[in-house]
Amino acid sequence: YEHVKYYTNAFIVRDQEILLGFKKRGFGQHKYNGFGGKVEPGESSLEAATRELKEEAGISANLEHAGVLFFISEGEQKAFHIDIYRAEEYTGTITETDEMRPEWFSFQETSVGEEQSSSLPAIPYDRMWEDDLHWMPLLLARRKFAGRVDFRKQDGKLSKWWFGTVVS
Ligand code: 6U4
Ligand code: NA
Ligand code: NA
């Protein structure tokens, strides 16, 4: 068998605002993303997500499972399973760490000619992982989702993707 590694990614999503972190070092450096990392041995995915949110943003939240991503890279023996979590409320003070600089973004939709009433910048998709554009709208709409993304070997860009919303 090939190998699968479990990761988490957590977002604070309020009315029309989302908290992202600017990754200062390591994997995904200089990209905006949620807060998360590897699930450590003996830890559940929820425990890992809660721990990483605290480590990277300084806050605690009652996280709700929001979706699953499965990433495969051409020619790699490792695939990534990422549990996405969301919370509206948090406790503690949002804190910049060595790894992440947290920042709020707005996701309100404005129609043509309408004044943008938020002073926050819009979600910076051009400075995020390419796949985020495909599932972030589902996260913001509070629709549970699952998706698979295949990355190309040469340049790490998406070669194939599939996303669905969860039906019960
Ligand atoms: P260590 O080794 O402890 O510093 P750790 O914090 O465990 O690392 P890290 O920061 O490398 O893990 O975690 C990577 C983060 O990036 C996880 O939250 C998953 C996320 N991630 C990776 N590829 C992604 C992608 N294509 N799209 C996305 N998030 C991705 O939205
Ligand atoms: Na991390
Ligand atoms: Na970690």
PDB file of C-alpha atoms and ligand atoms in Angstrom:
ATOM      1  CA  TYR A   1       0.000   0.000   0.000  1.00  0.00           C
ATOM      2  CA  GLU A   2       0.873   3.658  -0.388  1.00  0.00           C
ATOM      3  CA  HIS A   3       0.963   5.981   2.631  1.00  0.00           C
ATOM      4  CA  VAL A   4      -1.644   8.450   3.870  1.00  0.00           C
ATOM      5  CA  LYS A   5      -0.824  11.307   6.242  1.00  0.00           C
ATOM      6  CA  TYR A   6      -3.506  13.029   8.315  1.00  0.00           C
ATOM      7  CA  TYR A   7      -3.575  16.808   8.655  1.00  0.00           C
ATOM      8  CA  THR A   8      -6.010  19.382  10.000  1.00  0.00           C
ATOM      9  CA  ASN A   9      -6.954  22.900   8.958  1.00  0.00           C
ATOM     10  CA  ALA A  10      -9.179  25.162  11.091  1.00  0.00           C
ATOM     11  CA  PHE A  11     -10.933  28.431  10.316  1.00  0.00           C
ATOM     12  CA  ILE A  12     -12.816  30.934  12.442  1.00  0.00           C
ATOM     13  CA  VAL A  13     -15.763  32.011  10.321  1.00  0.00           C
ATOM     14  CA  ARG A  14     -18.044  34.759  11.610  1.00  0.00           C
ATOM     15  CA  ASP A  15     -20.860  36.626   9.951  1.00  0.00           C
ATOM     16  CA  GLN A  16     -18.938  37.864   6.935  1.00  0.00           C
ATOM     17  CA  GLU A  17     -15.409  37.537   8.195  1.00  0.00           C
ATOM     18  CA  ILE A  18     -12.877  34.757   8.170  1.00  0.00           C
ATOM     19  CA  LEU A  19      -9.625  34.447  10.108  1.00  0.00           C
ATOM     20  CA  LEU A  20      -6.657  33.284   8.039  1.00  0.00           C
ATOM     21  CA  GLY A  21      -3.004  33.003   8.936  1.00  0.00           C
ATOM     22  CA  PHE A  22      -0.059  34.148   6.864  1.00  0.00           C
ATOM     23  CA  LYS A  23       2.406  31.260   7.083  1.00  0.00           C
ATOM     24  CA  LYS A  24       5.793  32.699   7.947  1.00  0.00           C
ATOM     25  CA  ARG A  25       7.885  29.549   7.552  1.00  0.00           C
ATOM     26  CA  GLY A  26       7.893  25.898   6.544  1.00  0.00           C
ATOM     27  CA  PHE A  27       5.440  24.117   4.284  1.00  0.00           C
ATOM     28  CA  GLY A  28       3.236  26.615   2.420  1.00  0.00           C
ATOM     29  CA  GLN A  29       5.434  29.549   3.414  1.00  0.00           C
ATOM     30  CA  HIS A  30       4.071  32.981   2.410  1.00  0.00           C
ATOM     31  CA  LYS A  31       0.613  31.610   1.753  1.00  0.00           C
ATOM     32  CA  TYR A  32      -2.583  32.404   3.651  1.00  0.00           C
ATOM     33  CA  ASN A  33      -4.319  29.380   5.123  1.00  0.00           C
ATOM     34  CA  GLY A  34      -6.282  28.130   8.090  1.00  0.00           C
ATOM     35  CA  PHE A  35      -4.468  26.956  11.226  1.00  0.00           C
ATOM     36  CA  GLY A  36      -3.442  23.331  11.323  1.00  0.00           C
ATOM     37  CA  GLY A  37      -0.855  20.639  10.969  1.00  0.00           C
ATOM     38  CA  LYS A  38      -0.098  16.975  11.349  1.00  0.00           C
ATOM     39  CA  VAL A  39      -2.207  14.697  13.490  1.00  0.00           C
ATOM     40  CA  GLU A  40       0.292  13.265  15.990  1.00  0.00           C
ATOM     41  CA  PRO A  41       0.287   9.615  17.096  1.00  0.00           C
ATOM     42  CA  GLY A  42      -2.346   8.953  19.775  1.00  0.00           C
ATOM     43  CA  GLU A  43      -4.271  12.095  18.923  1.00  0.00           C
ATOM     44  CA  SER A  44      -7.660  12.325  17.261  1.00  0.00           C
ATOM     45  CA  SER A  45      -8.046  14.668  14.324  1.00  0.00           C
ATOM     46  CA  LEU A  46     -10.222  16.994  16.437  1.00  0.00           C
ATOM     47  CA  GLU A  47      -7.611  17.033  19.211  1.00  0.00           C
ATOM     48  CA  ALA A  48      -4.898  17.890  16.687  1.00  0.00           C
ATOM     49  CA  ALA A  49      -7.004  20.652  15.130  1.00  0.00           C
ATOM     50  CA  THR A  50      -7.720  22.161  18.551  1.00  0.00           C
ATOM     51  CA  ARG A  51      -4.056  21.972  19.565  1.00  0.00           C
ATOM     52  CA  GLU A  52      -2.786  23.487  16.303  1.00  0.00           C
ATOM     53  CA  LEU A  53      -5.285  26.371  16.489  1.00  0.00           C
ATOM     54  CA  LYS A  54      -3.973  27.160  19.957  1.00  0.00           C
ATOM     55  CA  GLU A  55      -0.305  26.808  18.900  1.00  0.00           C
ATOM     56  CA  GLU A  56      -0.609  28.887  15.756  1.00  0.00           C
ATOM     57  CA  ALA A  57      -3.233  31.529  16.609  1.00  0.00           C
ATOM     58  CA  GLY A  58      -3.281  31.478  20.426  1.00  0.00           C
ATOM     59  CA  ILE A  59      -6.997  30.766  20.668  1.00  0.00           C
ATOM     60  CA  SER A  60      -9.355  27.953  21.706  1.00  0.00           C
ATOM     61  CA  ALA A  61     -12.560  27.002  19.939  1.00  0.00           C
ATOM     62  CA  ASN A  62     -15.205  24.339  19.914  1.00  0.00           C
ATOM     63  CA  LEU A  63     -14.432  23.163  16.380  1.00  0.00           C
ATOM     64  CA  GLU A  64     -17.026  21.671  14.097  1.00  0.00           C
ATOM     65  CA  HIS A  65     -16.059  19.299  11.298  1.00  0.00           C
ATOM     66  CA  ALA A  66     -16.685  21.061   7.985  1.00  0.00           C
ATOM     67  CA  GLY A  67     -15.161  18.923   5.271  1.00  0.00           C
ATOM     68  CA  VAL A  68     -12.496  16.516   4.069  1.00  0.00           C
ATOM     69  CA  LEU A  69      -9.823  16.918   1.420  1.00  0.00           C
ATOM     70  CA  PHE A  70      -7.754  14.156  -0.103  1.00  0.00           C
ATOM     71  CA  PHE A  71      -4.616  15.183  -1.967  1.00  0.00           C
ATOM     72  CA  ILE A  72      -2.576  12.988  -4.266  1.00  0.00           C
ATOM     73  CA  SER A  73       0.622  14.070  -5.999  1.00  0.00           C
ATOM     74  CA  GLU A  74       1.671  12.349  -9.195  1.00  0.00           C
ATOM     75  CA  GLY A  75       4.579  10.007  -8.533  1.00  0.00           C
ATOM     76  CA  GLU A  76       4.477  10.500  -4.736  1.00  0.00           C
ATOM     77  CA  GLN A  77       3.911   7.581  -2.402  1.00  0.00           C
ATOM     78  CA  LYS A  78       2.276   9.813   0.186  1.00  0.00           C
ATOM     79  CA  ALA A  79      -1.264  11.132   0.007  1.00  0.00           C
ATOM     80  CA  PHE A  80      -2.708  13.732   2.391  1.00  0.00           C
ATOM     81  CA  HIS A  81      -6.034  13.532   4.179  1.00  0.00           C
ATOM     82  CA  ILE A  82      -7.012  16.925   5.571  1.00  0.00           C
ATOM     83  CA  ASP A  83      -9.904  17.436   7.955  1.00  0.00           C
ATOM     84  CA  ILE A  84     -11.271  20.962   7.707  1.00  0.00           C
ATOM     85  CA  TYR A  85     -12.817  22.489  10.832  1.00  0.00           C
ATOM     86  CA  ARG A  86     -14.741  25.642  11.492  1.00  0.00           C
ATOM     87  CA  ALA A  87     -15.912  27.620  14.517  1.00  0.00           C
ATOM     88  CA  GLU A  88     -17.815  30.876  14.895  1.00  0.00           C
ATOM     89  CA  GLU A  89     -16.726  31.630  18.422  1.00  0.00           C
ATOM     90  CA  TYR A  90     -13.351  31.410  20.095  1.00  0.00           C
ATOM     91  CA  THR A  91     -11.820  32.255  23.450  1.00  0.00           C
ATOM     92  CA  GLY A  92      -8.467  33.818  24.125  1.00  0.00           C
ATOM     93  CA  THR A  93      -6.598  36.516  22.292  1.00  0.00           C
ATOM     94  CA  ILE A  94      -5.577  36.061  18.670  1.00  0.00           C
ATOM     95  CA  THR A  95      -1.808  36.107  18.764  1.00  0.00           C
ATOM     96  CA  GLU A  96       0.876  36.181  16.114  1.00  0.00           C
ATOM     97  CA  THR A  97       3.342  33.314  16.474  1.00  0.00           C
ATOM     98  CA  ASP A  98       6.690  32.369  14.931  1.00  0.00           C
ATOM     99  CA  GLU A  99       4.773  30.334  12.375  1.00  0.00           C
ATOM    100  CA  MET A 100       1.650  32.353  11.554  1.00  0.00           C
ATOM    101  CA  ARG A 101       0.407  35.918  11.418  1.00  0.00           C
ATOM    102  CA  PRO A 102      -3.411  35.855  11.851  1.00  0.00           C
ATOM    103  CA  GLU A 103      -5.485  38.331   9.844  1.00  0.00           C
ATOM    104  CA  TRP A 104      -9.230  38.860   9.279  1.00  0.00           C
ATOM    105  CA  PHE A 105     -10.687  38.948   5.783  1.00  0.00           C
ATOM    106  CA  SER A 106     -14.120  39.824   4.504  1.00  0.00           C
ATOM    107  CA  PHE A 107     -16.199  37.546   2.317  1.00  0.00           C
ATOM    108  CA  GLN A 108     -19.343  39.560   1.895  1.00  0.00           C
ATOM    109  CA  GLU A 109     -20.644  39.602  -1.638  1.00  0.00           C
ATOM    110  CA  THR A 110     -21.148  43.019  -3.118  1.00  0.00           C
ATOM    111  CA  SER A 111     -23.096  43.582  -6.300  1.00  0.00           C
ATOM    112  CA  VAL A 112     -21.891  45.941  -9.004  1.00  0.00           C
ATOM    113  CA  GLY A 113     -22.034  49.557  -7.912  1.00  0.00           C
ATOM    114  CA  GLU A 114     -22.685  48.624  -4.303  1.00  0.00           C
ATOM    115  CA  GLU A 115     -20.402  50.113  -1.707  1.00  0.00           C
ATOM    116  CA  GLN A 116     -18.246  47.590   0.158  1.00  0.00           C
ATOM    117  CA  SER A 117     -19.221  48.193   3.763  1.00  0.00           C
ATOM    118  CA  SER A 118     -16.416  46.186   5.358  1.00  0.00           C
ATOM    119  CA  SER A 119     -13.046  47.786   5.813  1.00  0.00           C
ATOM    120  CA  LEU A 120     -11.392  44.368   5.721  1.00  0.00           C
ATOM    121  CA  PRO A 121      -9.621  43.085   2.607  1.00  0.00           C
ATOM    122  CA  ALA A 122     -11.274  40.315   0.579  1.00  0.00           C
ATOM    123  CA  ILE A 123     -10.069  36.689   0.817  1.00  0.00           C
ATOM    124  CA  PRO A 124      -6.659  36.651  -0.957  1.00  0.00           C
ATOM    125  CA  TYR A 125      -7.159  33.606  -3.193  1.00  0.00           C
ATOM    126  CA  ASP A 126      -4.115  34.554  -5.276  1.00  0.00           C
ATOM    127  CA  ARG A 127      -1.949  34.065  -2.185  1.00  0.00           C
ATOM    128  CA  MET A 128      -3.532  30.778  -1.080  1.00  0.00           C
ATOM    129  CA  TRP A 129      -3.265  27.147  -2.170  1.00  0.00           C
ATOM    130  CA  GLU A 130      -4.812  26.763  -5.608  1.00  0.00           C
ATOM    131  CA  ASP A 131      -7.391  24.219  -4.425  1.00  0.00           C
ATOM    132  CA  ASP A 132      -8.866  26.595  -1.822  1.00  0.00           C
ATOM    133  CA  LEU A 133     -10.877  28.462  -4.436  1.00  0.00           C
ATOM    134  CA  HIS A 134     -12.815  25.239  -5.085  1.00  0.00           C
ATOM    135  CA  TRP A 135     -13.928  24.486  -1.536  1.00  0.00           C
ATOM    136  CA  MET A 136     -13.735  27.768   0.390  1.00  0.00           C
ATOM    137  CA  PRO A 137     -17.181  28.842  -0.913  1.00  0.00           C
ATOM    138  CA  LEU A 138     -18.634  25.636   0.569  1.00  0.00           C
ATOM    139  CA  LEU A 139     -16.948  26.302   3.919  1.00  0.00           C
ATOM    140  CA  LEU A 140     -18.315  29.862   3.955  1.00  0.00           C
ATOM    141  CA  ALA A 141     -21.804  28.633   3.026  1.00  0.00           C
ATOM    142  CA  ARG A 142     -21.663  26.090   5.873  1.00  0.00           C
ATOM    143  CA  ARG A 143     -22.123  23.199   3.458  1.00  0.00           C
ATOM    144  CA  LYS A 144     -20.280  20.061   4.476  1.00  0.00           C
ATOM    145  CA  PHE A 145     -18.012  18.869   1.662  1.00  0.00           C
ATOM    146  CA  ALA A 146     -15.492  16.300   0.527  1.00  0.00           C
ATOM    147  CA  GLY A 147     -13.014  16.655  -2.288  1.00  0.00           C
ATOM    148  CA  ARG A 148     -10.097  15.058  -4.037  1.00  0.00           C
ATOM    149  CA  VAL A 149      -7.304  16.983  -5.706  1.00  0.00           C
ATOM    150  CA  ASP A 150      -4.525  15.575  -7.864  1.00  0.00           C
ATOM    151  CA  PHE A 151      -1.382  17.679  -8.121  1.00  0.00           C
ATOM    152  CA  ARG A 152       0.949  17.606 -11.114  1.00  0.00           C
ATOM    153  CA  LYS A 153       4.510  16.495 -10.606  1.00  0.00           C
ATOM    154  CA  GLN A 154       6.354  19.149 -12.648  1.00  0.00           C
ATOM    155  CA  ASP A 155       4.926  22.330 -11.145  1.00  0.00           C
ATOM    156  CA  GLY A 156       2.686  21.281  -8.250  1.00  0.00           C
ATOM    157  CA  LYS A 157      -0.386  22.727  -9.960  1.00  0.00           C
ATOM    158  CA  LEU A 158      -3.774  20.996  -9.916  1.00  0.00           C
ATOM    159  CA  SER A 159      -4.258  18.434 -12.637  1.00  0.00           C
ATOM    160  CA  LYS A 160      -7.655  17.021 -11.620  1.00  0.00           C
ATOM    161  CA  TRP A 161     -10.184  17.728  -8.922  1.00  0.00           C
ATOM    162  CA  TRP A 162     -13.517  16.558  -7.678  1.00  0.00           C
ATOM    163  CA  PHE A 163     -15.702  18.187  -5.016  1.00  0.00           C
ATOM    164  CA  GLY A 164     -19.061  17.238  -3.592  1.00  0.00           C
ATOM    165  CA  THR A 165     -21.346  18.389  -0.821  1.00  0.00           C
ATOM    166  CA  VAL A 166     -22.371  15.842   1.772  1.00  0.00           C
ATOM    167  CA  VAL A 167     -25.918  14.533   1.526  1.00  0.00           C
ATOM    168  CA  SER A 168     -27.554  12.500   4.254  1.00  0.00           C
TER     169      SER A 168
HETATM  170  P1  6U4 B   1       5.535  20.952  11.825  1.00  0.00           P
HETATM  171  O1  6U4 B   1       6.459  19.998  11.145  1.00  0.00           O
HETATM  172  O2  6U4 B   1       5.031  20.521  13.153  1.00  0.00           O
HETATM  173  O3  6U4 B   1       5.995  22.399  11.759  1.00  0.00           O
HETATM  174  P2  6U4 B   1       2.807  20.990  11.209  1.00  0.00           P
HETATM  175  O4  6U4 B   1       2.482  22.271  11.902  1.00  0.00           O
HETATM  176  O5  6U4 B   1       2.386  19.733  11.861  1.00  0.00           O
HETATM  177  O6  6U4 B   1       4.313  20.939  10.847  1.00  0.00           O
HETATM  178  P3  6U4 B   1       2.229  22.108   8.659  1.00  0.00           P
HETATM  179  O7  6U4 B   1       2.239  23.477   9.234  1.00  0.00           O
HETATM  180  O8  6U4 B   1       3.234  21.744   7.648  1.00  0.00           O
HETATM  181  O9  6U4 B   1       2.201  21.000   9.763  1.00  0.00           O
HETATM  182  O10 6U4 B   1       0.770  21.836   8.099  1.00  0.00           O
HETATM  183  C1  6U4 B   1       0.431  22.089   6.819  1.00  0.00           C
HETATM  184  C2  6U4 B   1      -0.897  22.805   6.798  1.00  0.00           C
HETATM  185  O11 6U4 B   1      -1.171  23.164   5.455  1.00  0.00           O
HETATM  186  C3  6U4 B   1      -2.087  21.974   7.257  1.00  0.00           C
HETATM  187  O12 6U4 B   1      -3.013  22.836   7.912  1.00  0.00           O
HETATM  188  C4  6U4 B   1      -2.692  21.477   5.960  1.00  0.00           C
HETATM  189  C5  6U4 B   1      -2.411  22.621   5.065  1.00  0.00           C
HETATM  190  N1  6U4 B   1      -2.324  22.324   3.637  1.00  0.00           N
HETATM  191  C6  6U4 B   1      -1.384  21.613   2.983  1.00  0.00           C
HETATM  192  N2  6U4 B   1      -1.620  21.574   1.655  1.00  0.00           N
HETATM  193  C7  6U4 B   1      -2.757  22.318   1.464  1.00  0.00           C
HETATM  194  C8  6U4 B   1      -3.505  22.685   0.333  1.00  0.00           C
HETATM  195  N3  6U4 B   1      -3.185  22.286  -0.897  1.00  0.00           N
HETATM  196  N4  6U4 B   1      -4.589  23.451   0.550  1.00  0.00           N
HETATM  197  C9  6U4 B   1      -4.925  23.881   1.777  1.00  0.00           C
HETATM  198  N5  6U4 B   1      -4.238  23.543   2.881  1.00  0.00           N
HETATM  199  C10 6U4 B   1      -3.182  22.790   2.717  1.00  0.00           C
HETATM  200  O13 6U4 B   1      -5.891  24.616   1.897  1.00  0.00           O
HETATM  201 NA    NA B   2       1.156  23.900  11.305  1.00  0.00          NA
HETATM  202 NA    NA B   3       2.551  20.231  14.279  1.00  0.00          NA
END
